[in-house]
mmCIF file of C-alpha atoms in Angstrom:
data_model
loop_
_atom_site.group_PDB
_atom_site.id
_atom_site.type_symbol
_atom_site.label_atom_id
_atom_site.label_comp_id
_atom_site.label_asym_id
_atom_site.label_seq_id
_atom_site.Cartn_x
_atom_site.Cartn_y
_atom_site.Cartn_z
ATOM 1 C CA MET Q 49 -0.003 0.002 -0.001
ATOM 2 C CA PRO Q 50 1.492 3.354 -0.964
ATOM 3 C CA SER Q 51 2.626 5.645 1.769
ATOM 4 C CA LEU Q 52 0.551 8.699 2.552
ATOM 5 C CA ALA Q 53 3.722 10.777 2.387
ATOM 6 C CA ASN Q 54 4.161 10.149 -1.339
ATOM 7 C CA PRO Q 55 1.423 12.552 -2.501
ATOM 8 C CA PHE Q 56 2.840 15.264 -0.323
ATOM 9 C CA THR Q 57 6.325 14.547 -1.704
ATOM 10 C CA SER Q 58 5.067 14.898 -5.265
ATOM 11 C CA TRP Q 59 3.163 18.020 -4.289
ATOM 12 C CA ASP Q 60 6.304 19.479 -2.723
ATOM 13 C CA SER Q 61 8.283 18.710 -5.887
ATOM 14 C CA ALA Q 62 5.636 20.339 -8.045
ATOM 15 C CA ALA Q 63 5.558 23.344 -5.759
ATOM 16 C CA ASP Q 64 9.327 23.618 -5.855
ATOM 17 C CA TRP Q 65 9.213 23.419 -9.652
ATOM 18 C CA LEU Q 66 6.463 26.056 -9.909
ATOM 19 C CA VAL Q 67 8.318 28.402 -7.591
ATOM 20 C CA GLY Q 68 11.904 27.720 -8.611
ATOM 21 C CA THR Q 69 11.730 27.398 -12.398
ATOM 22 C CA PRO Q 70 9.886 30.684 -13.148
ATOM 23 C CA LEU Q 71 12.208 32.462 -10.739
ATOM 24 C CA ARG Q 72 15.267 31.070 -12.490
ATOM 25 C CA ILE Q 73 13.801 32.041 -15.882
ATOM 26 C CA VAL Q 74 13.254 35.588 -14.631
ATOM 27 C CA VAL Q 75 16.848 35.680 -13.355
ATOM 28 C CA ILE Q 76 18.089 34.448 -16.746
ATOM 29 C CA LEU Q 77 16.117 37.130 -18.608
ATOM 30 C CA VAL Q 78 17.277 39.889 -16.277
ATOM 31 C CA GLY Q 79 20.869 38.683 -16.573
ATOM 32 C CA ALA Q 80 20.625 38.587 -20.356
ATOM 33 C CA LEU Q 81 19.289 42.153 -20.456
ATOM 34 C CA ALA Q 82 22.071 43.311 -18.126
ATOM 35 C CA VAL Q 83 24.755 41.609 -20.234
ATOM 36 C CA ARG Q 84 23.232 43.116 -23.381
ATOM 37 C CA TRP Q 85 23.320 46.611 -21.853
ATOM 38 C CA VAL Q 86 26.957 46.220 -20.805
ATOM 39 C CA ALA Q 87 27.905 44.822 -24.233
ATOM 40 C CA HIS Q 88 26.200 47.665 -26.118
ATOM 41 C CA ARG Q 89 27.817 50.287 -23.896
ATOM 42 C CA SER Q 90 31.248 48.695 -24.368
ATOM 43 C CA ILE Q 91 30.757 48.451 -28.139
ATOM 44 C CA ARG Q 92 29.923 52.162 -28.407
ATOM 45 C CA THR Q 93 33.072 53.075 -26.503
ATOM 46 C CA VAL Q 94 35.328 50.666 -28.400
ATOM 47 C CA VAL Q 95 33.982 51.714 -31.828
ATOM 48 C CA ALA Q 96 34.459 55.409 -31.070
ATOM 49 C CA HIS Q 97 38.068 54.863 -29.991
ATOM 50 C CA ALA Q 98 38.777 52.517 -32.919
ATOM 51 C CA VAL Q 99 37.556 55.052 -35.478
ATOM 52 C CA ASP Q 100 39.623 57.818 -33.893
ATOM 53 C CA ARG Q 101 42.765 55.648 -33.855
ATOM 54 C CA ALA Q 102 42.227 54.570 -37.460
ATOM 55 C CA ASP Q 103 41.904 58.174 -38.575
ATOM 56 C CA ASP Q 104 45.058 59.149 -36.684
ATOM 57 C CA HIS Q 105 47.197 56.272 -37.980
ATOM 58 C CA GLU Q 106 45.955 55.872 -41.549
ATOM 59 C CA ARG Q 107 45.670 59.524 -42.514
ATOM 60 C CA THR Q 108 48.667 61.765 -43.047
ATOM 61 C CA SER Q 109 49.207 64.918 -41.014
ATOM 62 C CA PHE Q 110 48.518 66.948 -44.155
ATOM 63 C CA GLU Q 111 45.098 65.346 -44.610
ATOM 64 C CA ARG Q 112 44.220 65.816 -40.939
ATOM 65 C CA MET Q 113 45.123 69.500 -41.232
ATOM 66 C CA ILE Q 114 42.783 69.830 -44.217
ATOM 67 C CA ASP Q 115 39.943 68.136 -42.346
ATOM 68 C CA ARG Q 116 40.351 70.350 -39.310
ATOM 69 C CA ALA Q 117 40.390 73.473 -41.478
ATOM 70 C CA ALA Q 118 37.456 72.580 -43.707
ATOM 71 C CA GLY Q 119 35.469 70.224 -41.496
ATOM 72 C CA VAL Q 120 35.215 67.600 -44.254
ATOM 73 C CA ASN Q 121 34.748 63.855 -43.691
ATOM 74 C CA LEU Q 122 33.321 64.438 -40.200
ATOM 75 C CA GLU Q 123 29.888 63.226 -41.254
ATOM 76 C CA ARG Q 124 31.429 60.286 -43.079
ATOM 77 C CA ARG Q 125 33.370 59.153 -40.035
ATOM 78 C CA ARG Q 126 30.238 59.521 -37.926
ATOM 79 C CA GLN Q 127 28.276 57.321 -40.339
ATOM 80 C CA ARG Q 128 31.044 54.740 -40.364
ATOM 81 C CA ALA Q 129 31.050 54.618 -36.562
ATOM 82 C CA LEU Q 130 27.276 54.244 -36.511
ATOM 83 C CA THR Q 131 27.396 51.438 -39.069
ATOM 84 C CA MET Q 132 30.107 49.534 -37.218
ATOM 85 C CA GLY Q 133 28.346 50.011 -33.898
ATOM 86 C CA SER Q 134 25.001 48.872 -35.300
ATOM 87 C CA LEU Q 135 26.551 45.744 -36.793
ATOM 88 C CA LEU Q 136 28.377 44.770 -33.601
ATOM 89 C CA ARG Q 137 25.369 45.506 -31.397
ATOM 90 C CA SER Q 138 23.101 43.368 -33.594
ATOM 91 C CA THR Q 139 25.604 40.499 -33.427
ATOM 92 C CA ALA Q 140 25.917 40.796 -29.647
ATOM 93 C CA THR Q 141 22.128 40.874 -29.222
ATOM 94 C CA PHE Q 142 21.702 37.764 -31.369
ATOM 95 C CA VAL Q 143 24.364 35.807 -29.460
ATOM 96 C CA ILE Q 144 23.047 36.800 -26.014
ATOM 97 C CA ALA Q 145 19.436 36.079 -26.983
ATOM 98 C CA THR Q 146 20.381 32.647 -28.367
ATOM 99 C CA ILE Q 147 22.268 31.674 -25.190
ATOM 100 C CA ALA Q 148 19.412 32.917 -22.994
ATOM 101 C CA LEU Q 149 16.832 30.990 -25.041
ATOM 102 C CA LEU Q 150 18.804 27.757 -24.854
ATOM 103 C CA THR Q 151 19.259 28.182 -21.096
ATOM 104 C CA ILE Q 152 15.530 28.729 -20.591
ATOM 105 C CA MET Q 153 14.699 25.678 -22.703
ATOM 106 C CA ALA Q 154 17.053 23.628 -20.550
ATOM 107 C CA GLU Q 155 15.270 24.879 -17.421
ATOM 108 C CA LEU Q 156 11.935 23.808 -18.898
ATOM 109 C CA GLY Q 157 13.280 20.351 -19.560
ATOM 110 C CA VAL Q 158 13.365 20.560 -23.350
ATOM 111 C CA PRO Q 159 15.998 18.155 -24.765
ATOM 112 C CA LEU Q 160 18.645 20.285 -26.452
ATOM 113 C CA ALA Q 161 20.815 17.573 -28.010
ATOM 114 C CA PRO Q 162 18.508 16.817 -30.982
ATOM 115 C CA LEU Q 163 17.860 20.509 -31.484
ATOM 116 C CA LEU Q 164 21.558 21.408 -31.505
ATOM 117 C CA THR Q 165 22.352 18.500 -33.786
ATOM 118 C CA SER Q 166 19.701 19.589 -36.292
ATOM 119 C CA ALA Q 167 20.878 23.192 -36.075
ATOM 120 C CA GLY Q 168 24.477 22.100 -36.690
ATOM 121 C CA ILE Q 169 23.562 20.063 -39.754
ATOM 122 C CA GLY Q 170 21.405 22.906 -41.069
ATOM 123 C CA GLY Q 171 24.213 25.401 -40.454
ATOM 124 C CA VAL Q 172 26.710 23.291 -42.380
ATOM 125 C CA ALA Q 173 24.274 22.904 -45.295
ATOM 126 C CA LEU Q 174 23.504 26.614 -45.257
ATOM 127 C CA GLY Q 175 27.210 27.418 -45.152
ATOM 128 C CA PHE Q 176 27.927 25.369 -48.254
ATOM 129 C CA GLY Q 177 24.924 26.796 -50.099
ATOM 130 C CA ALA Q 178 25.516 30.424 -49.164
ATOM 131 C CA GLN Q 179 29.282 30.759 -49.533
ATOM 132 C CA SER Q 180 28.984 33.741 -51.873
ATOM 133 C CA LEU Q 181 26.584 35.468 -49.478
ATOM 134 C CA VAL Q 182 28.957 34.987 -46.556
ATOM 135 C CA LYS Q 183 31.822 36.270 -48.705
ATOM 136 C CA ASP Q 184 29.824 39.388 -49.610
ATOM 137 C CA PHE Q 185 28.992 40.078 -45.965
ATOM 138 C CA LEU Q 186 32.564 39.623 -44.749
ATOM 139 C CA SER Q 187 33.886 41.857 -47.541
ATOM 140 C CA GLY Q 188 31.293 44.502 -46.684
ATOM 141 C CA ILE Q 189 32.254 44.424 -43.012
ATOM 142 C CA PHE Q 190 35.953 44.949 -43.763
ATOM 143 C CA MET Q 191 35.185 47.667 -46.321
ATOM 144 C CA ILE Q 192 33.262 49.607 -43.688
ATOM 145 C CA ILE Q 193 35.795 49.030 -40.911
ATOM 146 C CA GLU Q 194 38.787 49.965 -43.098
ATOM 147 C CA ASP Q 195 36.928 52.950 -44.607
ATOM 148 C CA GLN Q 196 37.889 52.006 -48.147
ATOM 149 C CA TYR Q 197 35.125 54.236 -49.520
ATOM 150 C CA GLY Q 198 31.879 55.863 -48.456
ATOM 151 C CA VAL Q 199 28.749 57.511 -49.767
ATOM 152 C CA GLY Q 200 29.656 60.375 -52.101
ATOM 153 C CA ASP Q 201 33.071 59.016 -53.091
ATOM 154 C CA VAL Q 202 34.008 58.575 -56.744
ATOM 155 C CA ILE Q 203 35.469 55.090 -57.074
ATOM 156 C CA ASP Q 204 36.784 52.746 -59.751
ATOM 157 C CA THR Q 205 35.742 49.142 -59.065
ATOM 158 C CA GLY Q 206 37.158 47.727 -62.277
ATOM 159 C CA GLU Q 207 33.662 47.015 -63.571
ATOM 160 C CA ALA Q 208 32.328 50.550 -63.297
ATOM 161 C CA ILE Q 209 33.417 54.059 -62.328
ATOM 162 C CA GLY Q 210 30.963 56.322 -60.554
ATOM 163 C CA THR Q 211 29.739 58.014 -57.404
ATOM 164 C CA VAL Q 212 28.820 55.789 -54.467
ATOM 165 C CA GLU Q 213 25.163 56.199 -53.500
ATOM 166 C CA GLU Q 214 24.813 53.422 -50.932
ATOM 167 C CA VAL Q 215 27.085 50.975 -49.107
ATOM 168 C CA SER Q 216 25.544 47.934 -47.432
ATOM 169 C CA LEU Q 217 27.031 44.727 -46.115
ATOM 170 C CA ARG Q 218 26.154 42.828 -49.302
ATOM 171 C CA VAL Q 219 26.206 45.259 -52.246
ATOM 172 C CA THR Q 220 27.564 48.660 -53.208
ATOM 173 C CA ARG Q 221 25.403 50.919 -55.360
ATOM 174 C CA LEU Q 222 27.061 53.552 -57.522
ATOM 175 C CA ARG Q 223 26.011 55.786 -60.419
ATOM 176 C CA ASP Q 224 28.345 56.420 -63.364
ATOM 177 C CA ALA Q 225 28.700 59.591 -65.437
ATOM 178 C CA SER Q 226 25.972 58.413 -67.851
ATOM 179 C CA GLY Q 227 23.450 58.038 -65.036
ATOM 180 C CA VAL Q 228 23.526 54.235 -65.042
ATOM 181 C CA VAL Q 229 23.119 52.714 -61.570
ATOM 182 C CA TRP Q 230 25.443 49.777 -60.845
ATOM 183 C CA PHE Q 231 24.841 47.210 -58.091
ATOM 184 C CA ILE Q 232 28.136 45.467 -57.304
ATOM 185 C CA ARG Q 233 28.454 42.614 -54.827
ATOM 186 C CA ASN Q 234 31.118 43.379 -52.235
ATOM 187 C CA GLY Q 235 32.608 39.905 -52.518
ATOM 188 C CA GLU Q 236 33.245 40.400 -56.248
ATOM 189 C CA ILE Q 237 35.244 43.619 -55.814
ATOM 190 C CA VAL Q 238 38.927 42.766 -56.156
ATOM 191 C CA ARG Q 239 40.363 46.294 -56.198
ATOM 192 C CA ILE Q 240 39.099 49.780 -55.435
ATOM 193 C CA GLY Q 241 40.417 53.079 -56.768
ATOM 194 C CA ASN Q 242 39.091 55.918 -54.603
ATOM 195 C CA LYS Q 243 39.284 59.317 -56.277
ATOM 196 C CA SER Q 244 37.801 61.239 -53.347
ATOM 197 C CA GLN Q 245 40.101 60.640 -50.383
ATOM 198 C CA GLY Q 246 42.635 63.175 -49.170
ATOM 199 C CA TRP Q 247 43.336 65.277 -52.247
ATOM 200 C CA ALA Q 248 43.185 65.127 -56.053
ATOM 201 C CA MET Q 249 45.568 66.234 -58.789
ATOM 202 C CA ALA Q 250 44.223 68.063 -61.841
ATOM 203 C CA THR Q 251 46.331 67.944 -65.000
ATOM 204 C CA VAL Q 252 45.800 70.877 -67.374
ATOM 205 C CA ASP Q 253 47.280 70.871 -70.898
ATOM 206 C CA ILE Q 254 47.321 74.248 -72.688
ATOM 207 C CA PRO Q 255 48.062 74.165 -76.458
ATOM 208 C CA VAL Q 256 49.760 77.137 -78.172
ATOM 209 C CA ALA Q 257 51.558 77.691 -81.462
ATOM 210 C CA SER Q 258 54.894 75.922 -81.586
ATOM 211 C CA ALA Q 259 56.553 79.125 -82.835
ATOM 212 C CA GLU Q 260 55.859 80.936 -79.549
ATOM 213 C CA ASN Q 261 58.601 81.540 -76.997
ATOM 214 C CA PRO Q 262 58.184 78.826 -74.288
ATOM 215 C CA GLU Q 263 59.531 81.074 -71.517
ATOM 216 C CA ARG Q 264 57.007 83.781 -72.375
ATOM 217 C CA VAL Q 265 54.126 81.280 -72.439
ATOM 218 C CA ILE Q 266 55.193 79.753 -69.129
ATOM 219 C CA ALA Q 267 55.447 83.197 -67.515
ATOM 220 C CA VAL Q 268 51.885 84.064 -68.600
ATOM 221 C CA LEU Q 269 50.550 80.744 -67.295
ATOM 222 C CA ARG Q 270 52.284 81.231 -63.944
ATOM 223 C CA GLN Q 271 50.615 84.603 -63.651
ATOM 224 C CA VAL Q 272 47.263 82.965 -64.415
ATOM 225 C CA ALA Q 273 47.898 80.295 -61.779
ATOM 226 C CA ASP Q 274 48.753 82.946 -59.168
ATOM 227 C CA GLU Q 275 45.590 84.913 -59.999
ATOM 228 C CA VAL Q 276 43.374 81.841 -59.648
ATOM 229 C CA TYR Q 277 44.926 80.893 -56.320
ATOM 230 C CA ALA Q 278 44.661 84.470 -55.034
ATOM 231 C CA GLU Q 279 40.870 84.516 -55.412
ATOM 232 C CA GLU Q 280 39.023 83.564 -52.256
ATOM 233 C CA SER Q 281 36.506 81.302 -53.996
ATOM 234 C CA TRP Q 282 39.265 79.215 -55.589
ATOM 235 C CA ALA Q 283 41.661 79.389 -52.632
ATOM 236 C CA ASP Q 284 39.228 77.174 -50.716
ATOM 237 C CA VAL Q 285 39.351 74.637 -53.555
ATOM 238 C CA LEU Q 286 43.066 74.663 -54.329
ATOM 239 C CA LEU Q 287 45.445 73.273 -51.725
ATOM 240 C CA GLU Q 288 48.434 75.112 -53.185
ATOM 241 C CA THR Q 289 49.339 77.346 -56.109
ATOM 242 C CA PRO Q 290 49.062 75.486 -59.440
ATOM 243 C CA THR Q 291 52.454 74.497 -60.815
ATOM 244 C CA VAL Q 292 53.524 75.029 -64.419
ATOM 245 C CA ALA Q 293 55.541 71.930 -65.294
ATOM 246 C CA GLY Q 294 56.712 73.228 -68.678
ATOM 247 C CA VAL Q 295 56.503 72.093 -72.271
ATOM 248 C CA GLU Q 296 55.001 68.608 -72.447
ATOM 249 C CA SER Q 297 55.232 67.994 -76.200
ATOM 250 C CA VAL Q 298 55.655 69.677 -79.594
ATOM 251 C CA THR Q 299 53.738 68.138 -82.475
ATOM 252 C CA GLY Q 300 53.456 69.820 -85.837
ATOM 253 C CA GLY Q 301 52.355 73.387 -85.220
ATOM 254 C CA THR Q 302 51.241 72.756 -81.605
ATOM 255 C CA MET Q 303 53.226 73.160 -78.412
ATOM 256 C CA LEU Q 304 51.596 71.665 -75.312
ATOM 257 C CA VAL Q 305 52.303 73.285 -71.911
ATOM 258 C CA ARG Q 306 51.244 71.330 -68.815
ATOM 259 C CA LEU Q 307 50.089 72.556 -65.416
ATOM 260 C CA PHE Q 308 49.366 70.611 -62.218
ATOM 261 C CA ALA Q 309 46.841 71.747 -59.618
ATOM 262 C CA LYS Q 310 46.375 69.989 -56.271
ATOM 263 C CA THR Q 311 42.729 70.313 -55.270
ATOM 264 C CA ARG Q 312 40.234 69.037 -52.776
ATOM 265 C CA PRO Q 313 38.559 65.747 -53.695
ATOM 266 C CA GLY Q 314 35.961 66.167 -56.423
ATOM 267 C CA GLU Q 315 37.230 69.586 -57.520
ATOM 268 C CA GLN Q 316 39.779 68.288 -60.037
ATOM 269 C CA TYR Q 317 37.251 68.727 -62.848
ATOM 270 C CA ALA Q 318 36.198 72.353 -62.291
ATOM 271 C CA VAL Q 319 39.686 73.786 -61.759
ATOM 272 C CA PRO Q 320 41.044 72.913 -65.273
ATOM 273 C CA ARG Q 321 38.059 74.648 -66.896
ATOM 274 C CA GLU Q 322 38.702 77.830 -64.955
ATOM 275 C CA ILE Q 323 42.435 77.783 -65.738
ATOM 276 C CA ARG Q 324 41.798 77.240 -69.463
ATOM 277 C CA GLU Q 325 39.315 80.133 -69.619
ATOM 278 C CA ARG Q 326 41.722 82.494 -67.885
ATOM 279 C CA ALA Q 327 44.659 81.284 -69.971
ATOM 280 C CA LEU Q 328 42.707 81.979 -73.169
ATOM 281 C CA ARG Q 329 42.021 85.572 -72.120
ATOM 282 C CA ALA Q 330 45.625 86.073 -70.966
ATOM 283 C CA PHE Q 331 46.977 84.769 -74.287
ATOM 284 C CA GLU Q 332 44.749 87.168 -76.212
ATOM 285 C CA GLU Q 333 45.993 90.112 -74.144
ATOM 286 C CA ALA Q 334 49.623 89.021 -74.486
ATOM 287 C CA GLY Q 335 49.319 88.310 -78.211
ATOM 288 C CA ILE Q 336 50.198 84.637 -77.868
ATOM 289 C CA ARG Q 337 48.833 82.618 -80.762
ATOM 290 C CA GLY Q 338 47.009 79.352 -80.488
ATOM 291 C CA PRO Q 339 47.897 76.171 -82.355
ATOM 292 C CA VAL Q 340 48.308 76.519 -86.091
ATOM 293 C CA VAL Q 341 45.970 74.183 -87.961
ATOM 294 C CA ALA Q 342 46.882 73.581 -91.596
ATOM 295 C CA PRO Q 343 43.898 73.936 -93.946
ATOM 296 C CA TYR Q 344 42.626 70.841 -95.681
ATOM 297 C CA GLN Q 345 44.029 70.730 -99.218
ATOM 298 C CA GLY Q 346 41.873 67.932 -100.535
ATOM 299 C CA PRO Q 347 43.095 64.821 -102.320
ATOM 300 C CA GLN Q 348 46.239 65.214 -104.352
ATOM 301 C CA ILE Q 349 45.996 63.910 -107.918
#
């Protein structure tokens, strides 16, 4: 005959389970939230310091001086820090939530071995089937962390050249000079040529008649370069006075004189137009002739 104490023993066990298990679940949830808060706070601090150190080590003193004077790239660095922080916080939240869920399931008596085995097999299958996707994501993460390019930069990806409109972990969207929008997977980008970081060099070729005195032409062009740099509107664009390199080539009746102008990123296209316009007016005032073009004589019989 069963003992009368057995029902009370089972009742005590049930009571202990009803009291203890929910309490432990609450403790697990509270602990997970606390760990998540600490992780997010640490990530914000680490990301801010990492971005500052990267800017100090990877950028030259000349580029840092430009940024402090003009205030450029501040928004870009802020966006990069936000992107890195968001990515790391999402990863930390996922890991903490997964561990907390598994711990709660163990408290409820759910067998975890079959579940973990199935998840492992599914993860391996997913890894083999989504290798390109993982490659794109990893490439996107390193592109953002290393600040290879950002929104607004003009880049050369090998496949297309254009202005970056959006950078995500999987694809980069850019628009070329013809207005065509290109979507390029980050994992397929082998090399990147960034035309918008630090400074740019504009090359200006001025053609004149080959019979002109080179020293006289060079003197006029130096005066033009000094005038452009002296203007306030162009002094903010030019990083230094344009340099007249000298005669680049002489072909037929044309002598080509070359200038170099160091500009801010993205301004290397407007500066040559301004220099050419001013050089044309200065040549007219100085009586310097342009290239001599021989008239077409027609076919010789």
